[in-house]
Structures are given as C-alpha cells and as structure tokens.
Coordinates of C-alpha atoms in Angstrom, one line a residue:
M195 CA -25.7 57.0 19.0
K196 CA -29.7 56.8 20.3
T197 CA -27.7 55.3 23.7
Q198 CA -25.7 58.6 24.8
T199 CA -28.6 60.8 25.2
I200 CA -29.9 58.6 27.5
A201 CA -29.9 60.7 31.5
P202 CA -26.4 62.2 30.6
K203 CA -26.9 63.7 34.6
R204 CA -25.3 60.0 35.7
W205 CA -22.1 61.1 34.9
W206 CA -22.1 64.1 36.8
Y207 CA -23.5 62.4 39.4
I208 CA -22.7 58.5 39.9
M209 CA -18.6 59.3 38.2
P210 CA -17.4 61.5 41.3
I211 CA -18.6 59.2 43.8
V212 CA -16.8 56.0 42.3
F213 CA -13.5 58.6 41.0
I214 CA -14.0 59.5 44.9
T215 CA -14.3 55.8 46.5
Y216 CA -11.7 54.1 44.8
S217 CA -9.6 56.7 45.6
L218 CA -9.9 56.1 48.8
A219 CA -8.5 52.7 48.7
Y220 CA -6.1 53.1 46.5
L221 CA -4.5 55.8 49.4
D222 CA -4.4 53.3 51.9
R223 CA -3.3 50.4 49.6
A224 CA -0.1 52.5 47.9
N225 CA 0.8 54.3 51.0
F226 CA 3.0 51.8 52.0
S227 CA 5.5 52.2 49.6
F228 CA 6.3 55.8 51.0
A229 CA 6.5 54.1 54.7
S230 CA 9.0 51.9 52.9
A231 CA 11.0 54.3 51.7
A232 CA 11.0 56.1 54.6
G233 CA 12.2 54.2 57.6
I234 CA 9.5 51.7 58.6
N235 CA 11.8 49.2 57.8
D236 CA 15.0 50.6 60.5
D237 CA 12.0 51.8 62.5
L238 CA 11.2 48.1 62.7
G239 CA 13.4 46.1 62.7
I240 CA 12.3 44.4 58.9
T241 CA 14.7 43.1 57.0
K242 CA 15.4 43.3 52.7
G243 CA 13.2 40.4 52.3
M244 CA 10.3 40.2 54.4
S245 CA 9.7 44.2 54.0
S246 CA 8.7 42.4 50.6
L247 CA 6.7 40.4 51.7
L248 CA 4.9 42.8 54.2
G249 CA 4.3 44.8 51.5
A250 CA 2.8 42.2 48.8
L251 CA 0.5 40.4 51.9
F252 CA -2.2 42.6 51.0
F253 CA -3.1 41.2 47.6
L254 CA -3.1 37.4 49.8
G255 CA -6.3 39.1 51.4
Y256 CA -7.5 40.7 48.5
F257 CA -6.8 37.3 46.5
F258 CA -9.1 35.2 48.9
F259 CA -11.9 37.8 49.4
Q260 CA -12.8 38.7 45.9
I261 CA -15.4 36.5 45.0
P262 CA -17.9 36.3 48.0
G263 CA -17.4 39.8 47.8
A264 CA -19.0 40.2 44.3
V265 CA -21.2 37.2 44.9
Y266 CA -22.9 39.9 47.3
A267 CA -22.8 42.8 45.7
E268 CA -24.1 41.5 42.8
R269 CA -27.5 39.6 44.9
R270 CA -27.3 42.0 47.3
S271 CA -26.7 45.5 47.7
V272 CA -23.3 47.6 46.8
K273 CA -24.1 50.2 48.6
K274 CA -24.3 48.2 51.7
L275 CA -21.1 46.1 50.9
I276 CA -19.2 49.2 50.1
F277 CA -20.3 51.3 53.1
W278 CA -18.7 48.9 55.9
C279 CA -15.3 48.1 53.5
L280 CA -14.9 52.1 53.5
V281 CA -15.3 52.2 57.1
L282 CA -13.4 49.2 58.5
W283 CA -10.1 49.7 55.5
G284 CA -10.1 53.6 57.0
V285 CA -9.3 52.1 60.1
C286 CA -7.0 49.5 59.0
A287 CA -5.4 52.0 57.6
S288 CA -4.9 54.6 60.5
L289 CA -3.7 51.7 62.5
T290 CA -0.9 50.9 60.2
G291 CA 0.6 54.4 62.3
V292 CA 0.3 52.8 65.6
V293 CA 2.1 49.4 65.0
S294 CA 5.0 47.9 67.1
N295 CA 6.3 45.4 65.8
I296 CA 6.4 42.7 62.8
P297 CA 3.2 40.6 63.6
M298 CA 1.3 43.1 63.5
L299 CA 2.2 45.1 60.8
A300 CA 1.6 41.6 59.2
A301 CA -1.8 41.6 60.3
I302 CA -3.0 44.8 59.6
R303 CA -1.5 44.3 55.8
F304 CA -3.6 41.3 55.5
T305 CA -6.8 42.8 56.8
L306 CA -6.5 46.0 54.5
G307 CA -6.3 43.7 52.2
V308 CA -9.5 41.8 52.8
V309 CA -11.5 44.3 53.4
E310 CA -10.4 46.0 50.4
A311 CA -11.3 42.9 48.2
A312 CA -15.0 43.5 47.0
V313 CA -14.5 47.6 46.5
M314 CA -13.2 47.0 42.3
P315 CA -15.7 44.2 41.4
A316 CA -18.3 45.2 42.9
M317 CA -17.6 48.5 41.4
L318 CA -17.5 46.8 38.1
I319 CA -20.7 45.8 38.9
Y320 CA -23.0 49.0 39.4
I321 CA -21.2 51.2 36.3
S322 CA -22.6 47.6 35.0
N323 CA -25.8 48.3 36.0
W324 CA -25.8 52.2 35.3
F325 CA -24.4 52.6 32.1
T326 CA -24.8 51.4 28.2
K327 CA -22.0 49.0 26.4
S328 CA -21.8 51.7 24.2
E329 CA -20.7 54.1 27.5
R330 CA -19.1 51.1 29.8
S331 CA -15.0 51.6 28.9
R332 CA -15.0 55.5 29.7
A333 CA -17.6 54.6 33.5
N334 CA -14.5 52.2 34.1
T335 CA -11.7 54.2 33.1
F336 CA -13.6 57.1 35.6
L337 CA -14.0 54.2 38.3
I338 CA -9.6 52.8 37.6
L339 CA -8.7 56.2 37.8
G340 CA -9.2 56.8 41.0
N341 CA -5.6 54.7 41.0
P342 CA -3.3 57.5 38.7
V343 CA -4.5 59.9 40.1
T344 CA -4.4 58.9 43.6
V345 CA -0.9 58.1 43.2
L346 CA -0.1 61.5 41.3
W347 CA -1.3 63.6 44.6
M348 CA -0.4 61.1 47.2
S349 CA 2.7 60.6 46.1
V350 CA 3.8 64.7 47.0
V351 CA 1.2 65.2 50.2
S352 CA 3.3 61.7 51.5
G353 CA 6.2 62.9 50.9
Y354 CA 5.7 66.2 52.9
L355 CA 4.0 64.2 55.3
I356 CA 6.6 62.2 55.8
D357 CA 9.0 65.1 55.4
S358 CA 6.9 67.0 58.1
F359 CA 6.2 64.4 60.5
G360 CA 6.9 61.2 59.7
W361 CA 5.8 57.6 58.6
R362 CA 3.0 57.3 61.1
E363 CA 1.3 60.0 61.1
M364 CA 0.6 59.3 57.5
F365 CA -0.6 56.6 57.8
I366 CA -3.0 57.6 60.7
I367 CA -3.8 61.2 58.3
E368 CA -4.3 59.3 55.1
G369 CA -6.7 56.9 57.2
I370 CA -9.3 59.6 58.1
P371 CA -10.9 60.4 54.7
A372 CA -12.4 56.6 54.3
V373 CA -14.5 56.9 57.5
I374 CA -15.8 60.4 56.6
W375 CA -16.6 59.5 53.0
A376 CA -18.8 56.6 53.7
V377 CA -21.2 58.5 55.9
A378 CA -21.7 60.5 52.1
W379 CA -21.8 57.3 50.5
W380 CA -24.6 55.9 52.3
F381 CA -26.5 59.1 51.1
M382 CA -26.0 59.3 47.6
V383 CA -26.2 56.0 46.4
Q384 CA -28.5 53.7 45.1
D385 CA -28.4 50.2 43.9
K386 CA -29.7 50.9 40.6
P387 CA -31.2 53.6 38.4
E388 CA -34.7 53.1 39.6
Q389 CA -34.2 53.6 43.1
S390 CA -33.0 56.8 42.0
R391 CA -34.5 60.0 42.9
W392 CA -33.0 62.0 40.2
M393 CA -34.0 60.2 37.0
S394 CA -36.9 60.9 35.6
D395 CA -39.5 57.4 34.9
E396 CA -38.7 58.1 31.3
E397 CA -35.4 58.3 31.9
K398 CA -35.1 55.0 33.2
A399 CA -37.3 53.2 31.7
A400 CA -35.2 54.1 28.7
L401 CA -31.7 53.2 30.2
A402 CA -33.5 49.7 32.0
A403 CA -34.6 49.0 28.1
Q404 CA -31.1 49.4 26.0
L405 CA -29.2 47.4 29.1
K406 CA -31.9 44.8 28.6
K407 CA -31.6 44.6 25.1
E408 CA -27.8 44.2 25.5
Q409 CA -28.0 41.1 26.9
E410 CA -30.4 39.3 24.3
N411 CA -27.6 39.0 22.1
I412 CA -25.2 37.1 25.1
K413 CA -24.9 33.8 25.8
A414 CA -27.2 32.5 27.9
V415 CA -24.8 30.5 30.9
R416 CA -26.5 28.7 33.7
N417 CA -24.4 29.2 36.5
Y418 CA -20.9 31.2 38.4
G419 CA -19.2 26.7 37.9
E420 CA -19.6 27.1 33.2
A421 CA -18.6 30.8 33.3
F422 CA -15.2 29.9 35.3
R423 CA -14.0 27.3 33.3
N424 CA -15.4 29.3 30.2
R425 CA -11.6 29.7 28.0
N426 CA -11.8 32.6 27.8
V427 CA -12.5 33.8 31.4
I428 CA -9.8 31.4 31.9
L429 CA -7.3 32.9 29.1
L430 CA -7.8 36.1 31.1
C431 CA -7.4 35.4 34.3
M432 CA -4.3 34.3 33.4
Q433 CA -3.0 37.5 31.2
Y434 CA -4.5 40.0 34.6
F435 CA -2.3 37.4 36.6
A436 CA 0.8 38.3 34.4
W437 CA -0.1 42.4 33.8
S438 CA -0.5 42.6 37.3
I439 CA 2.8 41.7 38.0
G440 CA 3.8 44.2 35.7
V441 CA 1.3 47.0 37.8
Y442 CA 2.2 46.3 41.6
G443 CA 6.1 45.3 40.9
F444 CA 5.9 48.8 39.7
V445 CA 3.5 50.6 42.0
L446 CA 5.0 49.5 45.3
W447 CA 8.5 50.2 44.7
L448 CA 8.8 53.1 42.7
P449 CA 9.7 55.9 45.1
S450 CA 12.7 53.0 46.3
I451 CA 14.4 52.5 43.4
L452 CA 13.9 55.9 42.6
R453 CA 16.1 56.9 46.4
N454 CA 18.1 53.9 45.2
G455 CA 22.1 54.7 44.2
T456 CA 20.4 58.6 44.3
Q457 CA 20.7 61.0 47.2
M458 CA 16.9 62.2 46.9
G459 CA 14.9 62.9 49.5
M460 CA 11.5 62.0 50.0
V461 CA 10.6 65.0 49.3
E462 CA 12.0 65.0 45.7
A463 CA 11.3 61.1 45.2
G464 CA 7.3 61.6 45.9
W465 CA 6.9 64.6 42.7
L466 CA 9.3 62.4 40.7
S467 CA 7.3 59.5 41.5
A468 CA 3.9 61.2 40.3
V469 CA 5.5 61.4 37.3
P470 CA 4.3 58.1 35.3
Y471 CA 0.8 58.6 37.0
L472 CA 0.4 61.9 35.5
A473 CA 1.0 60.0 31.9
A474 CA -0.8 57.5 33.0
T475 CA -4.0 59.3 34.1
I476 CA -4.1 60.8 30.6
A477 CA -3.1 57.9 28.1
M478 CA -6.3 56.5 30.1
I479 CA -8.6 58.9 29.1
V480 CA -7.6 58.9 25.6
V481 CA -7.4 54.9 25.1
S482 CA -11.2 54.9 27.0
W483 CA -12.8 57.4 24.7
A484 CA -10.9 55.6 21.3
S485 CA -12.0 52.2 22.3
D486 CA -15.8 52.9 23.0
K487 CA -15.8 55.0 19.5
M488 CA -14.5 51.7 18.1
Q489 CA -15.5 49.3 20.0
N490 CA -12.5 47.5 19.8
R491 CA -11.6 46.8 23.4
K492 CA -8.1 43.9 22.3
L493 CA -6.8 46.3 19.8
F494 CA -6.5 48.9 23.4
V495 CA -4.8 46.1 25.4
W496 CA -2.3 44.1 23.7
P497 CA -0.1 47.0 22.3
L498 CA -0.1 49.0 25.7
L499 CA 1.2 46.6 27.5
L500 CA 4.0 46.1 25.0
I501 CA 5.4 49.5 25.0
G502 CA 5.3 48.8 28.8
A503 CA 7.3 45.8 28.1
M504 CA 10.0 47.4 25.9
A505 CA 10.1 49.9 28.4
F506 CA 11.4 48.2 31.3
L507 CA 13.5 46.2 29.2
G508 CA 15.4 49.5 27.6
S509 CA 14.9 50.7 31.8
Y510 CA 17.2 48.3 32.3
L511 CA 19.4 48.2 29.2
V512 CA 20.4 51.5 30.0
G513 CA 21.2 51.2 33.2
S514 CA 21.3 53.0 36.4
S515 CA 24.4 55.2 35.2
N516 CA 21.9 57.3 32.9
F517 CA 19.2 58.1 35.8
W518 CA 17.4 60.6 33.3
L519 CA 17.1 58.4 30.7
S520 CA 15.9 55.5 33.1
Y521 CA 13.9 57.5 34.3
G522 CA 11.8 58.8 31.2
L523 CA 11.6 54.9 30.1
L524 CA 10.0 54.2 33.8
V525 CA 7.4 57.2 33.1
I526 CA 6.3 55.3 29.4
A527 CA 6.2 52.1 31.1
G528 CA 3.8 53.6 33.7
G529 CA 1.5 55.3 31.0
A530 CA 1.4 51.9 28.9
M531 CA 0.8 49.8 31.6
Y532 CA -2.7 52.0 33.5
A533 CA -3.6 52.9 30.2
P534 CA -5.8 49.3 29.1
Y535 CA -7.7 49.3 32.7
G536 CA -11.3 50.9 31.0
P537 CA -10.6 48.4 27.4
F538 CA -10.0 45.6 29.4
F539 CA -13.1 45.7 32.0
A540 CA -15.3 46.6 29.2
I541 CA -14.6 43.3 27.9
I542 CA -16.1 40.8 30.3
P543 CA -19.9 42.4 30.4
E544 CA -19.4 42.2 27.1
M545 CA -19.1 37.9 26.3
L546 CA -21.2 37.2 29.3
P547 CA -24.8 37.5 30.8
R548 CA -25.1 39.6 34.1
N549 CA -26.3 36.7 36.1
V550 CA -22.3 35.6 36.2
S551 CA -20.4 38.7 34.7
G552 CA -20.0 40.4 38.1
G553 CA -18.8 36.7 39.5
A554 CA -16.2 36.5 36.3
M555 CA -15.1 39.7 36.7
A556 CA -14.2 39.2 40.5
L557 CA -12.6 35.5 39.7
I558 CA -9.8 37.8 36.7
N559 CA -9.4 40.2 39.4
S560 CA -8.2 38.2 42.2
M561 CA -6.3 36.9 39.9
G562 CA -4.9 40.0 38.9
A563 CA -4.2 40.2 43.1
L564 CA -2.5 36.8 43.5
G565 CA -0.4 38.5 40.5
S566 CA 0.2 41.9 42.2
F567 CA 1.1 39.5 45.5
V568 CA 4.1 37.2 43.7
G569 CA 5.1 41.0 41.8
S570 CA 5.5 42.9 44.4
W571 CA 7.1 40.5 46.5
I572 CA 9.4 39.3 43.7
V573 CA 10.7 42.9 43.0
G574 CA 11.2 44.0 46.2
Y575 CA 13.2 40.5 47.1
L576 CA 15.3 41.6 43.3
N577 CA 15.9 44.9 44.2
G578 CA 17.3 44.2 47.6
A579 CA 18.8 40.9 46.8
T580 CA 20.5 42.4 44.0
G581 CA 21.0 45.8 45.6
S582 CA 19.5 47.0 42.0
P583 CA 16.8 47.2 40.0
A584 CA 17.8 45.3 37.1
A585 CA 16.9 42.4 37.7
S586 CA 13.4 43.7 38.5
Y587 CA 12.9 45.3 35.0
I588 CA 13.6 42.3 32.9
F589 CA 10.8 40.3 35.5
M590 CA 8.1 42.6 34.4
G591 CA 8.8 43.2 31.1
A592 CA 8.9 39.1 30.8
A593 CA 5.5 39.7 32.5
L594 CA 4.2 42.3 30.2
L595 CA 5.1 40.4 27.2
V596 CA 3.2 37.4 28.7
S597 CA 0.3 39.5 29.1
V598 CA 0.4 40.7 25.7
W599 CA 0.1 37.5 24.1
L600 CA -2.2 36.0 26.0
T601 CA -4.7 38.7 25.0
L602 CA -4.0 38.4 21.6
I603 CA -5.1 34.6 21.8
V604 CA -8.5 35.4 24.0
K605 CA -11.7 35.3 20.9
P606 CA -14.6 37.4 23.3
A607 CA -16.8 37.6 19.6
E608 CA -17.5 33.6 20.0
N609 CA -19.6 33.8 23.2
K610 CA -22.5 36.3 21.6
T611 CA -25.4 34.0 19.9
P612 CA -26.2 34.7 17.3
P613 CA -23.8 36.9 15.7
L614 CA -24.8 40.7 14.5
H615 CA -24.0 40.9 10.7
G616 CA -21.1 43.3 10.6
A617 CA -20.5 43.2 14.5
K618 CA -17.0 44.4 15.6
H619 CA -15.0 41.9 17.9
A620 CA -14.4 43.8 21.4

C-alpha cells in the first residue's frame, strides 16, 4: 500500500516517545494495587470497603477532566499539556509515599486522576495527527502497550521494592521517572508533522495530502454537541464503560486475588501478576496488525471480549480449590481483555471528522474511566465482603458480555458519505 512508504522514520521517532509517556502514566496509576496487597491498609487503618473506594477514587478525577484536556489538546497543544501532566503526576505519585492519613491519600488519588485524565485522549489526538488510517490500529496499540508492558515489569519491580524497602519507598521511587521524562518530552516532541525538523518537505506534503484525503470520505459534523449525540458514539461510550469494569477490576485487584487464601509473598505475587500482561502484550500486537491488514475493526473487538468473559466465568466455576487452573483462566482473561484496544480506538477517527473526533474519544474514554471506577470499587468490595474472588469473577464476566453485545450493534460504516464501492466496514 502506497501510504506505508510515507516517512517510515515516524514509527522509530514517535512510537518510543508515545510508549514511554503512557507507560509512566500507567506505572503511577497501577502501583496502588501492590501497596494494597503489601499492608498500606493496616498502616493507615483503612477498612476493606474504604480500600476499594480509595483504589477507585483515581478514576473519578480521571472521569471529570477527560474532555477539557482533549479540547485543549485538539485546539491548542498536545506538547504543552502532556509536559505539565508528566510533572504533576510524578509529584503526586511520589507524595503518595509520604501520606499519613486517609483524607490525604484520598486527595492525592483523586488529584492523580485529574492530572492523568488528559493523557490518553491527547495521545490519541497526537497519533491521528501523524499516522494514516491504514496505520492507526498499530499506532494506537504501541500507545496502549504502555499499559500491559508497564504492569508486566512494574509487577516484578514493585514486588522487589516493597520487599526490600516498603510500600512508601516504592511510591516515592516510582514517581521520579515521570518528572525526568517531562524534560526529555519537551525537547523531543512537535505537535504537527509540519513542525518537525526530521521529515523532508516531500514527506510532510505526502502525509498531509493522505490525511486530508481520508477526511473527505467522512460526513461533516458541526460541533461536539452533534458528535456526542451520534448513535455510535453513545453505544461506544456504553461499551467502553462495561469493558472497563472488567479490565480495572482485574488490574487493581489481581495481586490481592492471588494472595487471597495462599501463603504467597509479594515477590511471588509480583511474578505471577506479570504473566497475564505478557499474554496481553503479544495478543495486542497480533490483533492490531491483523485489524490494519483487513481494515476491519469490530471483528477484532467483540470475539476477544467474549473469550475474556468466558475465562472469568470459567475461573468462577473452577473455584479456589484448583489454584493453577483458575490462574491459567485469569491469564487468558487478561490477554483477551487487552487485545482489542488498538482496533477499538481506530473506530472513532474513521467515523468522525477531525474537528470532533478527539472530543468524542475523550467522551468515550471518560465513560471508560467511570466504568473503571465502578469496576475497581465493586470488585474490591465484593472480594472484601465475601472473602473470595468468586462473586467478582461473575461481575466482571457479565460486564464483558454486555460490552460484546454493544460492540455488535455499532454500525460505524453509516457515518461515511458517500460510501465507497466495495469498501470494508469498520
């Protein structure tokens, strides 16, 4: 395909920056799960119900500030926005290590959500400025790979840091890299291809022409209000809400689920927690490549979420008596839930024009944050109230089944005008 020959160096220049940035955001978000498994509750006098709420508070801050962040990124500058986000979330993450009471911890968790809220939509907007339709699923996947790959190494590193120093030192040490990276980000990043010094004028012109051509086949949408009322945007909001219940119920409570009922230390829990994210990393790369190759997005979303749902329900049926079979099913669930992210986030810029697609992605992502809040809170609550993860497996599996159904009734192709003869559906 001809579009592939436009400035291949974009991949080598932009993707490592995108990956590292989102990876650091994810590190400072997910390490709370290790503090929960390592005694932060006992040290601060946090009850089990309060622990699940504190873990989930991050997503409440994240929910409220998605759309303002995306609007600023779309109309002003991704570069400036992410720079300040990096500095602030690194500071907030390190401050988590010096809290002495529950209100301080609650305030920091909420604030961390606020300053990280803009990262995902801003980075998706950034990618859509630099990569064409035939590249976007893979480009999105390199961004979101920062999520499972980070949890993969963070699971091991955090286990060792807590074992060697304690949960406070883990937070302080893991917050510092974001602040250092902010300086590198400022000097390496340009908002638009035309500002870059490492692309030739011919490459800039070819990329601009291709991106402009892709916009011609998308029906015009006047403003955010019209975009947010679009049937598909509403369905995708609901779908991502349900999907995120499963993902973040899993991410935030996996170390605690593994230690529940077993005499497992933090280092062992760290290694075992890492395996589902290794499966997720491999699955995401394969799925995004296939989605870009076939230019079919939905086909690479709902079947995988269905596999995730079945794995959770299987884990429930197996029960805690067979630890290794149950754990194997959790590895499958983790891989299957993560795999569709690249194709999913390629759907939106392919059905909405550039003037509103960033805001629509932010709205969908904010509903995902609300689902993450619900998932992480209720899963933590169910685990604490029942003393077993069985009820939470049913809850996460049911949420994924709902997301499968909602994916199936989305019709992205209806937004394209005029339809190209023989064009494949998203």
